[in-house]
Short mmCIF file of C-alpha atoms and ligand atoms in Angstrom, two decimals:
data_model
loop_
_atom_site.label_atom_id
_atom_site.label_comp_id
_atom_site.label_asym_id
_atom_site.label_seq_id
_atom_site.Cartn_x
_atom_site.Cartn_y
_atom_site.Cartn_z
CA MET A 24 -6.13 15.26 -0.40
CA ALA A 25 -2.62 15.83 -1.53
CA VAL A 26 0.72 14.12 -1.50
CA LYS A 27 3.14 14.87 1.31
CA ASP A 28 6.88 14.51 0.82
CA VAL A 29 8.49 13.09 3.92
CA ASN A 30 12.20 12.73 3.31
CA THR A 31 12.27 10.56 0.16
CA MET A 32 8.76 9.15 0.60
CA LYS A 33 5.57 10.29 -1.03
CA ILE A 34 2.68 9.83 1.36
CA VAL A 35 -1.04 10.51 0.90
CA SER A 36 -1.73 13.41 3.27
CA LYS A 37 -5.02 11.98 4.56
CA ILE A 38 -5.66 8.82 6.52
CA TRP A 39 -9.02 7.09 6.81
CA ARG A 40 -9.93 6.60 10.46
CA ASN A 41 -13.13 4.99 11.73
CA GLY A 42 -15.25 6.25 8.86
CA ALA A 43 -13.71 9.64 8.05
CA PHE A 44 -10.59 11.08 6.47
CA ILE A 45 -8.25 12.92 8.82
CA ASP A 46 -4.89 14.64 8.35
CA TRP A 47 -1.76 12.52 8.43
CA ASP A 48 -0.52 14.58 11.40
CA ASP A 49 -3.67 13.86 13.40
CA ALA A 50 -3.47 10.09 12.99
CA ARG A 51 -1.79 9.50 16.35
CA VAL A 52 -2.35 7.07 19.24
CA HIS A 53 -1.80 7.26 23.01
CA VAL A 54 1.24 5.44 24.42
CA MET A 55 -1.10 3.35 26.61
CA THR A 56 -2.86 1.94 23.54
CA HIS A 57 -3.41 -1.80 24.07
CA ALA A 58 -1.84 -2.74 20.72
CA ILE A 59 1.48 -1.13 21.65
CA HIS A 60 1.83 -3.24 24.80
CA TYR A 61 0.27 -6.52 23.73
CA GLY A 62 0.56 -6.64 19.95
CA SER A 63 -3.22 -6.55 19.44
CA SER A 64 -3.40 -5.45 15.81
CA VAL A 65 -4.22 -6.99 12.44
CA PHE A 66 -3.33 -5.42 9.13
CA GLU A 67 -3.07 -5.72 5.35
CA GLY A 68 -0.72 -4.68 2.60
CA ILE A 69 -2.35 -3.92 -0.75
CA ARG A 70 -1.01 -2.38 -3.95
CA ALA A 71 -2.63 -0.08 -6.45
CA TYR A 72 -1.08 0.06 -9.93
CA LYS A 73 -1.32 2.49 -12.79
CA ALA A 74 -3.10 0.01 -15.04
CA GLU A 75 -4.32 0.51 -18.60
CA GLY A 76 -7.67 2.19 -18.13
CA GLY A 77 -6.60 3.92 -14.92
CA THR A 78 -5.29 3.23 -11.45
CA ALA A 79 -6.58 -0.08 -10.09
CA ILE A 80 -6.26 -1.82 -6.73
CA PHE A 81 -5.09 -5.42 -7.02
CA ARG A 82 -7.38 -8.02 -5.41
CA LEU A 83 -8.90 -5.52 -3.01
CA THR A 84 -11.84 -7.76 -2.04
CA GLU A 85 -9.55 -10.66 -1.08
CA HIS A 86 -7.28 -8.39 0.97
CA ILE A 87 -10.17 -6.80 2.85
CA GLN A 88 -11.69 -10.23 3.43
CA ARG A 89 -8.38 -11.47 4.86
CA LEU A 90 -8.27 -8.39 7.11
CA LEU A 91 -11.74 -9.17 8.42
CA ASN A 92 -10.80 -12.83 8.86
CA SER A 93 -7.74 -11.80 10.88
CA ALA A 94 -9.96 -9.57 13.05
CA LYS A 95 -12.46 -12.40 13.51
CA VAL A 96 -9.79 -14.80 14.78
CA TYR A 97 -8.84 -12.24 17.44
CA ARG A 98 -12.49 -11.57 18.33
CA MET A 99 -12.29 -7.97 17.17
CA ASP A 100 -15.71 -6.57 16.52
CA VAL A 101 -15.16 -4.42 13.42
CA LYS A 102 -17.84 -1.80 12.80
CA TYR A 103 -17.22 -1.69 9.06
CA ASN A 104 -18.03 -4.38 6.55
CA ARG A 105 -16.09 -5.48 3.49
CA ALA A 106 -17.90 -3.07 1.17
CA GLU A 107 -17.33 -0.07 3.46
CA LEU A 108 -13.64 -0.79 3.99
CA SER A 109 -13.18 -1.40 0.26
CA GLN A 110 -14.90 1.87 -0.53
CA ALA A 111 -12.64 3.72 1.91
CA ALA A 112 -9.59 2.20 0.18
CA VAL A 113 -10.92 3.20 -3.25
CA GLU A 114 -11.51 6.80 -2.13
CA LEU A 115 -8.07 7.04 -0.56
CA VAL A 116 -6.42 5.94 -3.80
CA ARG A 117 -8.80 7.90 -6.06
CA ASP A 118 -8.31 11.19 -4.22
CA GLY A 119 -4.85 10.58 -2.78
CA GLY A 120 -2.87 12.02 -5.69
CA LEU A 121 -0.67 8.98 -6.38
CA ASP A 122 -0.95 6.88 -9.56
CA GLU A 123 0.50 3.87 -7.79
CA CYS A 124 0.66 3.23 -4.09
CA TYR A 125 0.76 0.74 -1.26
CA LEU A 126 -2.22 0.69 1.10
CA ARG A 127 -1.97 -0.21 4.74
CA PRO A 128 -5.25 -0.93 6.52
CA VAL A 129 -4.73 -1.63 10.23
CA ILE A 130 -7.26 -2.57 12.91
CA PHE A 131 -6.19 -2.55 16.55
CA ARG A 132 -7.26 -2.41 20.16
CA GLY A 133 -7.04 1.24 21.11
CA LEU A 134 -7.52 3.11 24.38
CA ASN A 135 -10.72 4.41 25.91
CA GLU A 136 -9.36 7.53 27.60
CA GLU A 137 -12.51 7.94 29.74
CA LYS A 138 -12.42 4.36 30.96
CA PRO A 139 -8.87 3.06 30.62
CA ALA A 140 -8.04 -0.67 30.80
CA PHE A 141 -4.38 -1.61 30.83
CA GLY A 142 -4.46 -5.37 31.38
CA VAL A 143 -3.96 -8.16 28.88
CA ASN A 144 -7.72 -8.69 28.59
CA PRO A 145 -8.43 -6.99 25.27
CA PHE A 146 -12.21 -6.82 25.53
CA PRO A 147 -12.59 -3.45 27.32
CA ASN A 148 -10.64 -1.61 24.61
CA PRO A 149 -12.15 0.05 21.54
CA ILE A 150 -11.45 -1.26 18.04
CA ASP A 151 -9.84 1.35 15.80
CA CYS A 152 -9.59 1.07 12.01
CA TYR A 153 -7.21 3.08 9.85
CA ILE A 154 -6.06 3.03 6.23
CA ALA A 155 -2.92 4.86 5.11
CA ALA A 156 -1.29 4.96 1.66
CA TRP A 157 2.13 5.80 0.30
CA ASP A 158 4.32 5.27 -2.71
CA TRP A 159 6.39 2.17 -2.01
CA GLY A 160 8.87 1.12 -4.67
CA LYS A 161 10.22 -2.37 -5.11
CA TYR A 162 10.44 -3.96 -1.64
CA LEU A 163 13.60 -5.99 -2.22
CA GLY A 164 15.17 -3.45 -4.59
CA GLU A 165 14.54 -2.39 -8.19
CA GLU A 166 17.14 -4.72 -9.69
CA ALA A 167 16.02 -7.71 -7.56
CA LEU A 168 13.11 -8.48 -9.91
CA GLU A 169 15.62 -9.47 -12.56
CA ALA A 170 18.87 -10.25 -10.78
CA GLY A 171 17.34 -12.03 -7.80
CA VAL A 172 18.22 -11.82 -4.12
CA ASP A 173 20.62 -13.64 -1.79
CA VAL A 174 18.86 -15.18 1.17
CA CYS A 175 19.57 -17.46 4.12
CA VAL A 176 17.64 -20.05 6.06
CA SER A 177 16.84 -18.54 9.42
CA SER A 178 17.80 -20.04 12.75
CA TRP A 179 14.37 -18.88 13.96
CA THR A 180 11.41 -21.22 13.61
CA ARG A 181 8.17 -19.88 12.14
CA THR A 182 5.62 -19.49 14.92
CA PRO A 183 3.46 -22.64 15.01
CA ALA A 184 -0.15 -22.03 14.00
CA ASN A 185 -1.38 -23.26 17.37
CA SER A 186 0.54 -20.43 19.03
CA LEU A 187 -0.21 -17.60 16.61
CA PRO A 188 -2.45 -18.63 13.72
CA ALA A 189 -0.74 -18.01 10.39
CA VAL A 190 -4.07 -17.39 8.64
CA ALA A 191 -4.38 -14.15 10.59
CA LYS A 192 -2.10 -11.31 9.54
CA ALA A 193 -1.55 -10.04 13.07
CA GLY A 194 1.03 -7.45 14.08
CA ALA A 195 2.32 -9.86 16.73
CA ASN A 196 3.33 -12.40 14.05
CA TYR A 197 5.79 -9.84 12.77
CA MET A 198 7.96 -10.05 15.90
CA ASN A 199 8.90 -13.48 14.54
CA SER A 200 9.35 -11.92 11.09
CA GLN A 201 11.58 -9.23 12.56
CA LEU A 202 13.88 -11.80 14.18
CA ILE A 203 14.17 -13.52 10.80
CA LYS A 204 14.73 -10.26 8.90
CA MET A 205 17.29 -8.82 11.33
CA GLU A 206 19.32 -12.02 11.37
CA ALA A 207 19.33 -12.03 7.57
CA ILE A 208 20.35 -8.39 7.23
CA LEU A 209 23.13 -8.68 9.81
CA GLY A 210 24.42 -11.75 7.99
CA GLY A 211 24.58 -9.81 4.70
CA PHE A 212 21.45 -11.32 3.12
CA SER A 213 18.35 -9.56 1.77
CA GLU A 214 15.87 -11.90 3.37
CA GLY A 215 15.53 -14.98 5.57
CA ILE A 216 13.47 -18.13 5.03
CA ALA A 217 11.97 -19.71 8.13
CA LEU A 218 11.38 -23.41 8.64
CA ASP A 219 8.24 -24.51 10.46
CA ASP A 220 8.26 -26.33 13.80
CA ARG A 221 8.66 -29.68 11.98
CA GLY A 222 11.72 -28.42 10.11
CA TYR A 223 10.03 -28.00 6.73
CA VAL A 224 10.24 -24.83 4.63
CA SER A 225 7.64 -22.27 5.67
CA GLU A 226 8.08 -18.78 4.17
CA GLY A 227 10.15 -15.59 4.14
CA SER A 228 9.70 -12.90 6.78
CA GLY A 229 7.17 -11.20 4.50
CA GLU A 230 6.82 -13.47 1.45
CA ASN A 231 5.66 -16.91 0.38
CA ILE A 232 8.13 -19.11 -1.48
CA PHE A 233 8.02 -21.27 -4.61
CA LEU A 234 10.47 -23.78 -6.09
CA VAL A 235 10.62 -24.76 -9.74
CA ASN A 236 11.75 -28.33 -10.42
CA ASN A 237 11.60 -29.93 -13.86
CA GLY A 238 9.11 -27.28 -14.95
CA LYS A 239 6.78 -27.93 -11.98
CA LEU A 240 5.95 -25.38 -9.29
CA ILE A 241 6.31 -26.55 -5.71
CA THR A 242 5.23 -24.54 -2.68
CA PRO A 243 4.64 -25.26 1.00
CA PRO A 244 1.03 -26.08 1.93
CA LEU A 245 -1.02 -23.80 4.20
CA GLY A 246 -0.25 -26.27 7.03
CA ALA A 247 3.41 -25.12 7.05
CA SER A 248 2.48 -22.06 9.17
CA ILE A 249 2.36 -19.79 6.13
CA LEU A 250 0.21 -16.76 5.49
CA PRO A 251 -2.31 -17.63 2.76
CA GLY A 252 -0.72 -15.13 0.42
CA ILE A 253 -2.84 -13.45 -2.19
CA THR A 254 0.12 -13.21 -4.56
CA ARG A 255 0.72 -16.93 -3.91
CA ASP A 256 -2.87 -17.61 -4.89
CA SER A 257 -2.51 -15.41 -7.99
CA VAL A 258 0.68 -17.21 -9.08
CA ILE A 259 -0.98 -20.61 -8.61
CA ALA A 260 -3.95 -19.50 -10.73
CA ILE A 261 -1.67 -18.07 -13.43
CA ALA A 262 0.49 -21.22 -13.47
CA LYS A 263 -2.57 -23.41 -13.90
CA GLU A 264 -3.75 -21.22 -16.76
CA LEU A 265 -0.34 -21.62 -18.40
CA GLY A 266 -0.52 -25.40 -17.97
CA ILE A 267 2.25 -25.47 -15.33
CA GLU A 268 1.67 -28.15 -12.71
CA VAL A 269 1.50 -26.84 -9.11
CA VAL A 270 2.23 -29.08 -6.13
CA GLU A 271 1.62 -27.96 -2.54
CA THR A 272 3.78 -30.19 -0.38
CA SER A 273 6.26 -30.26 2.51
CA ILE A 274 9.70 -29.11 1.39
CA GLN A 275 13.00 -30.00 3.05
CA ARG A 276 15.60 -27.30 3.60
CA ALA A 277 18.11 -28.93 1.23
CA ALA A 278 15.56 -28.89 -1.59
CA LEU A 279 15.99 -25.09 -1.63
CA TYR A 280 19.65 -25.51 -2.63
CA LEU A 281 18.82 -28.03 -5.34
CA ALA A 282 15.86 -26.28 -6.97
CA ASP A 283 16.12 -25.28 -10.63
CA GLU A 284 14.56 -21.93 -9.73
CA LEU A 285 13.32 -20.29 -6.56
CA PHE A 286 11.24 -17.18 -6.02
CA PHE A 287 9.34 -15.20 -3.41
CA THR A 288 5.81 -13.90 -3.82
CA GLY A 289 4.15 -11.09 -1.88
CA THR A 290 2.29 -7.84 -2.32
CA ALA A 291 5.39 -5.85 -1.46
CA ALA A 292 7.92 -8.22 -3.10
CA GLU A 293 5.65 -9.12 -6.08
CA ILE A 294 7.56 -12.00 -7.75
CA THR A 295 11.21 -11.79 -6.74
CA PRO A 296 13.70 -14.44 -7.88
CA ILE A 297 16.13 -15.91 -5.33
CA ARG A 298 19.62 -16.46 -6.70
CA SER A 299 21.28 -18.05 -3.68
CA VAL A 300 20.40 -19.64 -0.35
CA ASP A 301 23.02 -19.80 2.41
CA ARG A 302 25.53 -18.71 -0.30
CA ILE A 303 24.73 -21.79 -2.40
CA THR A 304 23.84 -20.72 -5.93
CA VAL A 305 20.33 -21.72 -6.99
CA GLY A 306 20.12 -23.00 -10.59
CA ALA A 307 21.91 -20.60 -12.91
CA GLY A 308 22.17 -17.94 -10.17
CA LYS A 309 19.76 -15.59 -11.93
CA ARG A 310 16.09 -15.35 -12.78
CA GLY A 311 14.97 -18.61 -14.39
CA GLU A 312 12.70 -19.11 -17.40
CA VAL A 313 9.60 -20.23 -15.49
CA THR A 314 9.98 -17.37 -13.00
CA LYS A 315 10.21 -14.90 -15.90
CA GLN A 316 7.18 -16.38 -17.62
CA LEU A 317 5.11 -16.09 -14.43
CA GLN A 318 6.39 -12.57 -13.75
CA ASP A 319 5.50 -11.44 -17.28
CA VAL A 320 1.94 -12.73 -17.03
CA PHE A 321 1.56 -11.42 -13.46
CA PHE A 322 2.62 -7.90 -14.49
CA ASP A 323 0.39 -8.05 -17.57
CA VAL A 324 -2.56 -8.90 -15.33
CA ILE A 325 -1.89 -6.29 -12.65
CA TYR A 326 -1.38 -3.60 -15.28
CA GLY A 327 -4.64 -4.57 -16.98
CA ARG A 328 -2.95 -5.69 -20.21
CA ARG A 329 -4.33 -9.20 -19.96
CA PRO A 330 -7.39 -10.62 -18.19
CA ALA A 331 -6.92 -12.48 -14.93
CA PRO A 332 -7.23 -16.29 -15.06
CA ASN A 333 -10.86 -17.30 -15.58
CA ASN A 334 -11.62 -13.61 -16.14
CA ALA A 335 -11.68 -13.11 -12.38
CA ALA A 336 -12.21 -9.51 -11.19
CA TRP A 337 -8.75 -8.91 -9.75
CA LEU A 338 -8.62 -5.18 -10.52
CA THR A 339 -10.75 -2.54 -8.84
CA TYR A 340 -10.46 0.63 -10.90
CA VAL A 341 -10.67 3.64 -8.62
CA ASN A 342 -12.24 5.80 -11.32
CA GLU A 343 -14.51 3.19 -12.78
CA SER A 344 -16.04 4.03 -16.12
CA GLU A 345 -19.48 2.65 -16.88
CA GLU A 346 -17.99 -0.05 -19.16
CA GLN A 347 -15.52 -1.11 -16.47
CA LYS A 348 -18.30 -1.28 -13.88
CA THR A 349 -20.28 -3.56 -16.16
CA ALA A 350 -17.22 -5.72 -16.85
CA THR A 351 -16.46 -6.02 -13.11
CA ALA A 352 -20.08 -6.81 -12.27
CA THR A 353 -20.24 -9.48 -14.98
CA ALA A 354 -16.97 -11.04 -13.84
CA ASN A 355 -18.25 -11.07 -10.23
CA GLU A 356 -21.47 -12.88 -11.10
N1 PMP B 1 3.92 -14.24 4.21
C1 PMP B 1 4.10 -13.21 5.07
C2 PMP B 1 4.62 -13.48 6.42
C3 PMP B 1 3.77 -11.91 4.66
O1 PMP B 1 3.93 -10.88 5.48
C4 PMP B 1 3.30 -11.69 3.34
C5 PMP B 1 2.96 -10.29 2.89
N2 PMP B 1 1.64 -9.95 3.19
C6 PMP B 1 3.14 -12.79 2.50
C7 PMP B 1 3.47 -14.06 2.97
C8 PMP B 1 2.59 -12.64 1.11
O2 PMP B 1 1.22 -12.37 1.17
P1 PMP B 1 0.50 -11.51 0.04
O3 PMP B 1 0.87 -12.11 -1.26
O4 PMP B 1 -0.94 -11.65 0.35
O5 PMP B 1 0.99 -10.12 0.19
#
């Protein structure tokens, strides 16, 4: 495997497909693929970091488990189990030639060219699994991690969980995210925050959201049509370790304007401060103290400079030494 330069992007030249590595150029689908017409795909976004002790994938097991959960909700019969998909991800990063990268597993309803089926009924179509990887810098911009981003509240409502379940990371959910994102960009904002169908704060188009009030962390509950974010979970665990109280509760739109601090969490966005909402300055209009404290610990954990809360095995080293293997096995017990 090697790295391919495509314009300004560095992309791993191989893609894992249904159990084998193929060339980037061969990873193509037919235009009559079910997923293209009916949105029948589920996917993940995972990061690998150049940690102390070598490149490590952050919370791989949890991401692959969420992928399989998403597939289960949509009755997709995946031929690979969590260990096999995790192993494929490890090999892609280990041999891909990038020290740090973003991994994109995707599972979708494909096309059986011998026995085509073009209707909505997904069952006749094969299930295809792919994993690609590339070097993806800071999602909301390099300076955003310190300066923060300007966001708006979207006029689009987050899809209710009884229409498209938020626990599943399905491609179709991202049509809603795209409406939110496009509206934000065209309005001169970096990102949009959606309210749920009851009018309470839900999440960004690709991030969970946290408020800081009087030193407490407040975040919408899973019932607010949010993706159960793995970064969200990591931040909650880190906050608890630091003795910061975390409250999961319904949040009114206006509470965003009045928060002391506000930040997004996500694999792509990591922990990104929000400095204004609807052009109303949040707190001091820059990264707040609690946000910085959480960011510092988060980056220490993902770069292997500090153990994860409760010594959890959050890092999967792609070139595991014998000592690391033992440490991971012990932590997993
Ligand atoms: N919500 C949405 C809609 C997302 O797309 C993402 C990114 N996967 C998140 C939240 C954050 O989830 P995670 O921390 O697991 O990346």
